CSV table of C-alpha atoms in Angstrom, one decimal:
chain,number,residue,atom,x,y,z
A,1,UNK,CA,37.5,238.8,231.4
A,2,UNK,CA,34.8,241.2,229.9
A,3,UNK,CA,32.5,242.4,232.6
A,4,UNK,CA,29.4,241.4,230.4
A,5,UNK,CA,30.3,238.2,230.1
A,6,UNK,CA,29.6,237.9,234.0
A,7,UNK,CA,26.1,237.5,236.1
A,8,UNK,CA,26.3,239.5,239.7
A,9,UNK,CA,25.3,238.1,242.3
A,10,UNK,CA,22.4,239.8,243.8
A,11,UNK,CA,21.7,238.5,246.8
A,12,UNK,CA,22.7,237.3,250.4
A,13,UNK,CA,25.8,236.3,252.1
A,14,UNK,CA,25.0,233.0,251.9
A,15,UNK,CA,22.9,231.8,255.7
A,16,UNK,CA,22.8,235.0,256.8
A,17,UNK,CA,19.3,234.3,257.6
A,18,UNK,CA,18.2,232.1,260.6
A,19,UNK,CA,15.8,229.1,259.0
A,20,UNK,CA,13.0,228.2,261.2
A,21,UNK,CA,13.2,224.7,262.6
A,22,UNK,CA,12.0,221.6,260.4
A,23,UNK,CA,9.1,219.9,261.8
A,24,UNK,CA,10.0,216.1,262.8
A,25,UNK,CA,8.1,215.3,259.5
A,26,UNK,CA,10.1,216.9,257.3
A,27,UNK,CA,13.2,215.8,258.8
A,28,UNK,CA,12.1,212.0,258.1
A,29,UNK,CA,10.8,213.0,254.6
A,30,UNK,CA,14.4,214.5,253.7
A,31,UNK,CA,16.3,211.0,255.1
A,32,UNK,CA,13.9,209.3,253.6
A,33,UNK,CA,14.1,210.6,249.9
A,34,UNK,CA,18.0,210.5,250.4
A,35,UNK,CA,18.4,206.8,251.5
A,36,UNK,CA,16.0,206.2,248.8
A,37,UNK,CA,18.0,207.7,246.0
A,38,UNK,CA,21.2,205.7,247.3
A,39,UNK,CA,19.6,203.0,247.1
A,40,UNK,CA,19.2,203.7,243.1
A,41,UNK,CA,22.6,204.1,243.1
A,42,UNK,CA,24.0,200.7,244.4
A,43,UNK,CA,20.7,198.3,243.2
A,44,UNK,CA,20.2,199.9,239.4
A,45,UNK,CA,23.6,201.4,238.6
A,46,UNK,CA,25.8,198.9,240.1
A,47,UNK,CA,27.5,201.7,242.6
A,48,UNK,CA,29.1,199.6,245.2
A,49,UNK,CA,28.9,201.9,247.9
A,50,UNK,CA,27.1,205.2,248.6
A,51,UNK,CA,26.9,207.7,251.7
A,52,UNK,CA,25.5,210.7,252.8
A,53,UNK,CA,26.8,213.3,255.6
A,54,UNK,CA,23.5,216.2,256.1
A,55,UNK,CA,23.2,218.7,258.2
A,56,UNK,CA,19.6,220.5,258.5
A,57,UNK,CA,18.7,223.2,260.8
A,58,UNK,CA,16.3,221.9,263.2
A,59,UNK,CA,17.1,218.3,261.6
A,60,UNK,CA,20.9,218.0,263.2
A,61,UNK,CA,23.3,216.0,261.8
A,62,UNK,CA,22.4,212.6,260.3
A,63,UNK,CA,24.2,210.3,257.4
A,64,UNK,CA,22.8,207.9,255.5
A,65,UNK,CA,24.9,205.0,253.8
A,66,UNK,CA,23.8,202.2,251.4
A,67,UNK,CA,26.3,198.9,249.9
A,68,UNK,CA,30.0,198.2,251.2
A,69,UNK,CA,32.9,200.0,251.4
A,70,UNK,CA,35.0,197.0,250.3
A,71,UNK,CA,34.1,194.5,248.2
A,72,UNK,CA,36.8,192.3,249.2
A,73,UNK,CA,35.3,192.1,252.5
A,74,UNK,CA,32.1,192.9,252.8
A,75,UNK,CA,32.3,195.7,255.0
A,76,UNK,CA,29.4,198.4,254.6
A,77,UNK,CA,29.5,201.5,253.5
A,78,UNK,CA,30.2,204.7,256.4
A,79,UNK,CA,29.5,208.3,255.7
A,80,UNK,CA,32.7,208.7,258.0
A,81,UNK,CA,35.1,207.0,256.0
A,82,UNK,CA,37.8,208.9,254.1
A,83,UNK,CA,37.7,209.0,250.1
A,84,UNK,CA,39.5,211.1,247.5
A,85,UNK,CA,37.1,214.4,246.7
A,86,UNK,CA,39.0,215.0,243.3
A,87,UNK,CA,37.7,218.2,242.3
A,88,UNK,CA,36.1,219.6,245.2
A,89,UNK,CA,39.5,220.3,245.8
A,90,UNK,CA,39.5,223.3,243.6
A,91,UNK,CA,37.0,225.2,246.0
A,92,UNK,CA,39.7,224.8,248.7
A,93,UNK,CA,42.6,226.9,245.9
A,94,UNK,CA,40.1,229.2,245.1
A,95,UNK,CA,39.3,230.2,248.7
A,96,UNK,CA,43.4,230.5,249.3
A,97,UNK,CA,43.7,233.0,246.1
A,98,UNK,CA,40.5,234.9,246.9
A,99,UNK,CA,42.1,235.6,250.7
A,100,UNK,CA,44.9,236.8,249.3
A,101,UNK,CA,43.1,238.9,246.7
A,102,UNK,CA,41.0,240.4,250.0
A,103,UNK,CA,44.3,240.8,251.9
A,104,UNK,CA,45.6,242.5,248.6
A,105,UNK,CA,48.2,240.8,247.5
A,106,UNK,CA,46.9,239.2,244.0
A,107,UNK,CA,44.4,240.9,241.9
A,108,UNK,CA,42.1,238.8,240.5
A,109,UNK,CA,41.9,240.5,237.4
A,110,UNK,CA,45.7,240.6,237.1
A,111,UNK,CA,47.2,238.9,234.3
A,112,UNK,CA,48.8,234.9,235.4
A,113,UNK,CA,51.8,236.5,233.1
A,114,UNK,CA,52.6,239.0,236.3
A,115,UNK,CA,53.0,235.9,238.6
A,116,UNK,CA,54.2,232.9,236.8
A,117,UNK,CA,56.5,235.1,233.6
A,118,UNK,CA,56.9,233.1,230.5
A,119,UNK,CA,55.0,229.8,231.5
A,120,UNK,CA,51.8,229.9,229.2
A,121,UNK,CA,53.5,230.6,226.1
A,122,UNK,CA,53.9,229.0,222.9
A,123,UNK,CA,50.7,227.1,220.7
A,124,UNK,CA,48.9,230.0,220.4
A,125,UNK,CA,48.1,230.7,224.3
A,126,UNK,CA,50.1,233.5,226.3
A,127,UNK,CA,49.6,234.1,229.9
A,128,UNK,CA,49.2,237.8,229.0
A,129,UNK,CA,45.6,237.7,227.9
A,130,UNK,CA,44.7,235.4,230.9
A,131,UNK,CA,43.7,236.4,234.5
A,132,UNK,CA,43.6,235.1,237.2
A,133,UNK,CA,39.9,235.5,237.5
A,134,UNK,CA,40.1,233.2,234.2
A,135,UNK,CA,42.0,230.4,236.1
A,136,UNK,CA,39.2,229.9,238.5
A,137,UNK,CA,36.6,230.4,236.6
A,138,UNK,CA,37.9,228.0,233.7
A,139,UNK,CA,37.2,231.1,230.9
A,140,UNK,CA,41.3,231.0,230.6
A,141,UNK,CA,41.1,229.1,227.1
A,142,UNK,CA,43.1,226.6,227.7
A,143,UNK,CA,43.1,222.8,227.4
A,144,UNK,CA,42.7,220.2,230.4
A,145,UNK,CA,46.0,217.9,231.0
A,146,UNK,CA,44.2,215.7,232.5
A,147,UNK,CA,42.3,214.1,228.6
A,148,UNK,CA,46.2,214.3,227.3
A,149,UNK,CA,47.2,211.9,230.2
A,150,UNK,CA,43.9,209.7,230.2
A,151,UNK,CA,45.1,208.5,226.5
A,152,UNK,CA,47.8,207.0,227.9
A,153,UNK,CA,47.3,203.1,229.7
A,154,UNK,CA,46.8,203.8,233.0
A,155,UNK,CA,49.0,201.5,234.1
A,156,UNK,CA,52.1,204.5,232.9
A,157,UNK,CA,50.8,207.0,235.1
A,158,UNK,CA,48.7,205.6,237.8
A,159,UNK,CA,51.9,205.6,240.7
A,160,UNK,CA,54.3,208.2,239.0
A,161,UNK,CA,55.0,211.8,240.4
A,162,UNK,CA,53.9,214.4,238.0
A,163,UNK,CA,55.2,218.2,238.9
A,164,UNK,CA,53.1,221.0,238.2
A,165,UNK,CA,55.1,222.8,235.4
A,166,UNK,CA,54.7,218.8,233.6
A,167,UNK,CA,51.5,218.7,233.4
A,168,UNK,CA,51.0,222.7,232.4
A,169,UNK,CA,53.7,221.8,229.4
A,170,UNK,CA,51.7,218.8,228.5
A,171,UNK,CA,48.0,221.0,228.3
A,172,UNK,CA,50.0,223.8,226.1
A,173,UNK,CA,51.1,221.0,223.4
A,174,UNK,CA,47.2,220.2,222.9
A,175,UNK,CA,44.9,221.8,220.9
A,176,UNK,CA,42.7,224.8,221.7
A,177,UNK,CA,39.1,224.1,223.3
A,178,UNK,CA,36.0,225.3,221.9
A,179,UNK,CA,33.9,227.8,223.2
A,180,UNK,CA,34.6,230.3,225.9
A,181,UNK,CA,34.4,228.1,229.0
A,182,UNK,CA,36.1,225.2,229.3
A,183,UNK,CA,36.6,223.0,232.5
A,184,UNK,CA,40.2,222.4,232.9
A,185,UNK,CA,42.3,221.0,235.6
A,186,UNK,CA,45.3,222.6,234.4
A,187,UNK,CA,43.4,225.9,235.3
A,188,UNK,CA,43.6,224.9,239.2
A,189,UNK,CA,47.3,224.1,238.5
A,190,UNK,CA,48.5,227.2,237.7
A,191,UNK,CA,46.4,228.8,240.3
A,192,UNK,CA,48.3,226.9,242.9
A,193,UNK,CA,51.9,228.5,241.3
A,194,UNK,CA,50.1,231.6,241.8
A,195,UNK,CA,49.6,230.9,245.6
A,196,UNK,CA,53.4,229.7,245.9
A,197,UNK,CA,54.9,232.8,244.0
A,198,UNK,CA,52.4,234.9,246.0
A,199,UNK,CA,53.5,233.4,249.5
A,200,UNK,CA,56.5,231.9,249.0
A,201,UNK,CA,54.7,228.6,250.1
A,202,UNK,CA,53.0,225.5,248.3
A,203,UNK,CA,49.3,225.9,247.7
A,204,UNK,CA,49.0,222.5,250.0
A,205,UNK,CA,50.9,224.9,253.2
A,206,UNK,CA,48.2,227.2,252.5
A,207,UNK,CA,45.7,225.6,251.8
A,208,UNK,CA,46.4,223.6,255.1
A,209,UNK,CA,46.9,226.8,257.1
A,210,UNK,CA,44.4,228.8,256.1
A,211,UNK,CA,41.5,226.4,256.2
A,212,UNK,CA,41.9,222.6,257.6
A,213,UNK,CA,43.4,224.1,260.4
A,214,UNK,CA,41.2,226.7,261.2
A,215,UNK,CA,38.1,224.6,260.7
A,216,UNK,CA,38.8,221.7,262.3
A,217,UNK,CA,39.1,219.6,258.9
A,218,UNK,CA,40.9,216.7,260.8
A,219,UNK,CA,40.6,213.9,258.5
A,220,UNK,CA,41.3,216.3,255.7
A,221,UNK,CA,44.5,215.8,254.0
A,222,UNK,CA,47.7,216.2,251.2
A,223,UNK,CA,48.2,212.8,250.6
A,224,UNK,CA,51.4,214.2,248.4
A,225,UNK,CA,53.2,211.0,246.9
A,226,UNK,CA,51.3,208.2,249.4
A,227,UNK,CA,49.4,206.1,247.2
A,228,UNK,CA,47.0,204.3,250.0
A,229,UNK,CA,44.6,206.5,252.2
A,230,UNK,CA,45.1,206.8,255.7
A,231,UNK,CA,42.7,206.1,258.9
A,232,UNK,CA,39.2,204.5,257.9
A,233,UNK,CA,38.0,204.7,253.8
A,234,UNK,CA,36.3,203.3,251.5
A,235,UNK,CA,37.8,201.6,249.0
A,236,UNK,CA,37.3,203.0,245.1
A,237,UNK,CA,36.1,200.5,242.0
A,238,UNK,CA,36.6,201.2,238.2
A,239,UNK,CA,35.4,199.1,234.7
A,240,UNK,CA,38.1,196.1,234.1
A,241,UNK,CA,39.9,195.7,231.0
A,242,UNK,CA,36.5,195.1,228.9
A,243,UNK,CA,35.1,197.9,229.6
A,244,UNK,CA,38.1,200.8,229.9
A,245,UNK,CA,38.5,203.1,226.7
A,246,UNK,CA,41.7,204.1,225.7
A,247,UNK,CA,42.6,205.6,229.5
A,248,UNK,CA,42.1,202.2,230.7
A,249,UNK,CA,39.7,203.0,232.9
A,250,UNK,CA,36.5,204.5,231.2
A,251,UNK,CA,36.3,207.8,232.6
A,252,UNK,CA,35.0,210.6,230.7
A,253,UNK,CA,34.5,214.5,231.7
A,254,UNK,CA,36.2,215.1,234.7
A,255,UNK,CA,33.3,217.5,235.4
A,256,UNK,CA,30.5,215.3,234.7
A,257,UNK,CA,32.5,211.8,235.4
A,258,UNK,CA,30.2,210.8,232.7
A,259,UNK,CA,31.6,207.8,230.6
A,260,UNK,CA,32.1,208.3,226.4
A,261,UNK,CA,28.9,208.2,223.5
A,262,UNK,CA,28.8,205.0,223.1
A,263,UNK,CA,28.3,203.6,227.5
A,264,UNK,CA,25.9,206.7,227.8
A,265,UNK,CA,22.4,205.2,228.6
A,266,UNK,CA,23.1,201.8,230.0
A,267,UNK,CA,22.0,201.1,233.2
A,268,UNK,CA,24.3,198.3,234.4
A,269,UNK,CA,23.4,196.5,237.5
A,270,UNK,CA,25.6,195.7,240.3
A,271,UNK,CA,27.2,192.2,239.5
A,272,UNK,CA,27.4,193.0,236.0
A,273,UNK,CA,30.8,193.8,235.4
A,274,UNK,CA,34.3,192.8,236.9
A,275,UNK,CA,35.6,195.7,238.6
A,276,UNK,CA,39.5,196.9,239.4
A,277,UNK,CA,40.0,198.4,242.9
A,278,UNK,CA,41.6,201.8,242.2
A,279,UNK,CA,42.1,202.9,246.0
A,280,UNK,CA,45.5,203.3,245.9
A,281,UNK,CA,46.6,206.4,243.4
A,282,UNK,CA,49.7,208.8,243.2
A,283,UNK,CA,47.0,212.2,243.2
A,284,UNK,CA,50.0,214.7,242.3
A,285,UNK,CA,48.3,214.4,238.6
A,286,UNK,CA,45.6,216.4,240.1
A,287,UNK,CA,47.7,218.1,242.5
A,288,UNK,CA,46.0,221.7,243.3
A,289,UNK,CA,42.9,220.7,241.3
A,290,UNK,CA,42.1,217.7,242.6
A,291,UNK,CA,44.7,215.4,245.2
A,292,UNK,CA,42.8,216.4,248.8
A,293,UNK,CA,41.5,213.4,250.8
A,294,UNK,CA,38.8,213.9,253.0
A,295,UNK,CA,35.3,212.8,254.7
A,296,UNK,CA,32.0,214.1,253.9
A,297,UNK,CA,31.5,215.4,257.4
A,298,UNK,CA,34.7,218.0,256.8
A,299,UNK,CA,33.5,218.4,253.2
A,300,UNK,CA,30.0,219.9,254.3
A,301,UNK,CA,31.9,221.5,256.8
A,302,UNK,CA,34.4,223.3,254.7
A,303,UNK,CA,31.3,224.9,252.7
A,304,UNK,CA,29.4,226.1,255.3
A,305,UNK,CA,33.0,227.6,256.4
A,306,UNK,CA,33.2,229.5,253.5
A,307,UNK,CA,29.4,230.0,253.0
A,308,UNK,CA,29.0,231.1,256.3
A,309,UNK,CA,31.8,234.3,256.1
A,310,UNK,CA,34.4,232.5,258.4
A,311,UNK,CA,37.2,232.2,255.3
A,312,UNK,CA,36.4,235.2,253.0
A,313,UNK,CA,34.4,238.4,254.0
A,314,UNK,CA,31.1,239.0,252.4
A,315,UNK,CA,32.0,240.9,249.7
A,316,UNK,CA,34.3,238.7,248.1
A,317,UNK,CA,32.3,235.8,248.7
A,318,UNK,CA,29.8,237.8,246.4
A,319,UNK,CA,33.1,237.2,243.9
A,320,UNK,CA,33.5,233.4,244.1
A,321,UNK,CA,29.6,233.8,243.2
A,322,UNK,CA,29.7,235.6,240.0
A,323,UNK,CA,29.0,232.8,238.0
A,324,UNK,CA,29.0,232.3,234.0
A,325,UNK,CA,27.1,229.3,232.0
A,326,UNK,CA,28.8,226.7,232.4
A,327,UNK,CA,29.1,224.0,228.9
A,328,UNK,CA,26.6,221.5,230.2
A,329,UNK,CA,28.8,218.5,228.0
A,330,UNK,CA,31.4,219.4,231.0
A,331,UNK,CA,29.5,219.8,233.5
A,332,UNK,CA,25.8,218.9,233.2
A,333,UNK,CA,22.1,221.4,232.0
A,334,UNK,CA,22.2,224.5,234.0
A,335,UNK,CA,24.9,224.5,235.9
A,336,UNK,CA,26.9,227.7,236.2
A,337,UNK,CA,30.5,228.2,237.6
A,338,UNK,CA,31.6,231.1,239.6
A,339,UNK,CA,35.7,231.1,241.6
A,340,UNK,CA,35.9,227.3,242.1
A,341,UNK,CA,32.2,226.9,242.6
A,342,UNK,CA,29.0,225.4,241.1
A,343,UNK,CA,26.1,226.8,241.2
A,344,UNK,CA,23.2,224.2,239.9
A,345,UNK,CA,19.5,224.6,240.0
A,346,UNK,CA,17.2,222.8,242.1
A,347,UNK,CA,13.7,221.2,241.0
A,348,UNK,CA,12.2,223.3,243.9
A,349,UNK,CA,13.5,226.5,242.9
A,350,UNK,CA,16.8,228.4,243.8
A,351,UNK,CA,20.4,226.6,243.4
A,352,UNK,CA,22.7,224.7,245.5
A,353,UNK,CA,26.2,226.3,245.7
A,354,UNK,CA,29.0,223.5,246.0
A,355,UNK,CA,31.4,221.4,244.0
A,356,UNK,CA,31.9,218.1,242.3
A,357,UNK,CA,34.9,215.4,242.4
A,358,UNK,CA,35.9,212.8,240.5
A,359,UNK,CA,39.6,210.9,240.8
A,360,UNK,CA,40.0,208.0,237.9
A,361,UNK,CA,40.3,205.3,240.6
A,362,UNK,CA,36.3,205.1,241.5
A,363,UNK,CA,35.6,207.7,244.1
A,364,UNK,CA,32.9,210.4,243.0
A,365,UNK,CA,32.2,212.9,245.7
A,366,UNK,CA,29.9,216.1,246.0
A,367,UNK,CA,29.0,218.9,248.3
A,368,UNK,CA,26.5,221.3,247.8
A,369,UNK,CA,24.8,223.8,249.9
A,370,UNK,CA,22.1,226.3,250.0
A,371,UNK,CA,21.3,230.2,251.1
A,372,UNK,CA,19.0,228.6,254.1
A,373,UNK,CA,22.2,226.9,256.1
A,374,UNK,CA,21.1,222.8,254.6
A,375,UNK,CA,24.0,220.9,253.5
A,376,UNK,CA,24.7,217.5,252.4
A,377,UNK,CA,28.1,216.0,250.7
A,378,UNK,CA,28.5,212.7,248.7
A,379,UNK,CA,30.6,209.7,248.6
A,380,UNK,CA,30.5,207.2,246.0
A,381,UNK,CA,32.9,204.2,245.6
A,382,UNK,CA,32.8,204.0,241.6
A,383,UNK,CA,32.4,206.4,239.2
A,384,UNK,CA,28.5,206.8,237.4
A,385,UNK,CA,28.9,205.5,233.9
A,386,UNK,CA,25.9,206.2,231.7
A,387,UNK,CA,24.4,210.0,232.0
A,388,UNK,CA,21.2,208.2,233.6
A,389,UNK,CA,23.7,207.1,236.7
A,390,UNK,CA,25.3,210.3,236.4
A,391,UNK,CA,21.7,212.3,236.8
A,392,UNK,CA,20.9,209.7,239.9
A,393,UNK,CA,24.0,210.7,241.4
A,394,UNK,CA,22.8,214.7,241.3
A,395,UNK,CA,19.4,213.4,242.2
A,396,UNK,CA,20.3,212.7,246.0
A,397,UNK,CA,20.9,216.4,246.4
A,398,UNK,CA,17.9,217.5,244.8
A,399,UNK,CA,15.8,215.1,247.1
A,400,UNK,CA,17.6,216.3,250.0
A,401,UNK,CA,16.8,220.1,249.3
A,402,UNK,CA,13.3,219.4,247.9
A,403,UNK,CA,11.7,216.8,249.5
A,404,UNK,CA,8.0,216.1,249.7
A,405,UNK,CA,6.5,218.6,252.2
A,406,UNK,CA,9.5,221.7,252.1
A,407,UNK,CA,8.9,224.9,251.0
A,408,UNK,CA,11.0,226.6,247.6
A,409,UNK,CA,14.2,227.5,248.4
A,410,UNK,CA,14.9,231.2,248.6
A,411,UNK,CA,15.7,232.4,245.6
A,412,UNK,CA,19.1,233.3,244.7
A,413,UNK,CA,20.5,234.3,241.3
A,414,UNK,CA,24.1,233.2,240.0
């Protein structure tokens, strides 16, 4: 893409710098805030669980959980319990291509034509005029599958295989976005054929090889075809039959998880509407943009992995960092999107780096982190509905980097 159309990066290697220890007061002012915005979650937006893995230096490690895990039973919510991270997944392929673009065998700038010949044709779009660069950076053009497959009852698709080439053929049969980013799925797709023709391995072999393994992500996972989740989880909720839209399930942006128009601004308490347990789901519909299973403990520690230089060097971390504006209808009000990363302003100044997820059975998860070495990932059990729930959801992360009594965050420019 056009090198104008792209911010640098001018700034650190994300915690480079050593942060000087919290005082015991800001520590409890940060859990505070956080267990204060779950809270919100469960009691005004009818979330039925919500948890919280931090880390802080000079803080430690602490979670924070609020509501169940299972409805069924009762049993509360636990930041260690596995969920699906839907789209955070997409930071883990974009690390995998940008190694191989360090190691030199991809350019990122390289047409997807050179890699995958002859599959983006037809409709209009041609692999040609796309780069890879594009893919991860959704500026490709092209349409998300995943709105082409939510039309359809979700009782067709919800335990079926889908192959990757499937789902790219179904986003080139729909019509061409607007405007010149566009969050797509089918992006992170088609950068996972990339890492297959590139290595001669699935994108889940590298992806496992290249960073569960080397980090220590143990109860990070492929769940490939197996719809239940293994070891400990938390069970995931979505609207019953009243409530689902045409998708049969009410879920809207897959960046946003924000429901349609018309449940936007609702508030709906918890109790106030039947709910469908989605926990078990055959992911390969999200496949390399959205199938991992994971914890919020590996999920924080996967960013400051990458943040902190031990999957990518410096400089093309700076890469994954060049960000463009991202459409805020996708995503939400100043977020920008670099190679498989947000970048979202905080009320305190500077931004938290990090991802979103969203899978169409309930779970909503989040990770963000920022240049002074905090972190903090979400886990929620059901999907915000209404923009209000949506902006509560973000809110955690904002009170966990700007809680009463911390300094701005150091500045850094996406």
């Amino acid at each position: 893409m056009a090198a104008s159309a792209v911010l640098a990066l001018a700034v650190p290697t994300a915690h480079a710098a050593a942060p000087r220890a919290a005082p015991a007061a800001g520590c409890a002012a940060t859990r505070g805030a956080v267990s204060g915005s779950l809270d919100v979650l469960v009691t005004r937006y009818g979330i039925p669980g919500a948890a919280a893995e931090a880390v802080e230096p000079g803080c430690g490690r602490w979670t924070a959980a609020r509501g169940v895990a299972d409805l069924g039973s009762g049993r509360p919510m636990n930041a260690g319990d596995r969920l699906r991270i839907g789209s955070i997944t997409k930071t883990f392929t974009a690390t995998v291509v940008v190694q191989l673009a360090a190691a030199g065998r991809l350019g990122l700038d390289d047409p997807v034509e050179r890699y995958l010949p002859g599959l983006i044709r037809g409709n209009g779009y041609d692999g040609r005029t796309i780069s890879v660069r594009d893919l991860l950076q959704h500026t490709s053009g092209l349409p998300d599958y995943t709105e082409s497959l939510g039309r359809r009852p979700v009782t067709e698709w919800r335990f079926r295989h889908f192959e990757p080439r499937e789902l790219i053929a179904a986003a080139l049969k729909m019509p061409h976005p607007e405007g010149k980013w566009h969050y797509a799925t089918t992006n992170a797709v088609l950068a996972g054929l990339v890492v297959e023709k590139v290595t001669g391995r699935g994108v889940e072999t590298e992806v496992t090889r290249r960073i569960l393994r080397p980090l220590g992500l143990h109860d990070t996972y492929w769940p490939g075809d197996t719809t239940r989740i293994r070891g400990p989880h938390s069970h995931s909720y979505f609207p019953g039959p009243e409530r689902q839209g045409p998708d049969g399930q009410g879920s809207g942006r897959e960046g946003s998880g924000r429901a349609g128009p018309e449940q936007q601004g609702q508030e709906r308490p918890q109790g106030a509407e039947p709910l469908v347990d989605g926990t078990a789901w055959n992911t390969t519909f999200g496949g390399a943009g959205g199938a991992l299973i994971s914890t919020p403990a590996d999920v924080n520690r996967f960013y400051r992995g990458l943040f902190g230089g031990k999957l990518v060097p410096a400089r093309w971390l700076a890469e994954m960092k060049r960000t463009v504006p991202a459409d805020p209808r996708r995503l939400w009000p100043g977020a920008r999107y670099g190679l498989g990363l947000i970048a979202s302003p905080l009320s305190c100044g500077g931004m938290w780096w990090g991802h979103s997820g969203t899978v169409p059975g309930g779970h909503r998860a989040l990770g963000a982190s920022t240049p002074d070495g905090r972190g903090i990932a979400l886990a929620l059990t059901k999907v915000p509905d209404t923009d209000r729930a949506e902006g509560a959801f973000r809110a955690v992360v904002d009170r966990a980097f700007c809680a009463p009594g911390r300094t701005h965050q150091p500045q850094e420019t996406a």
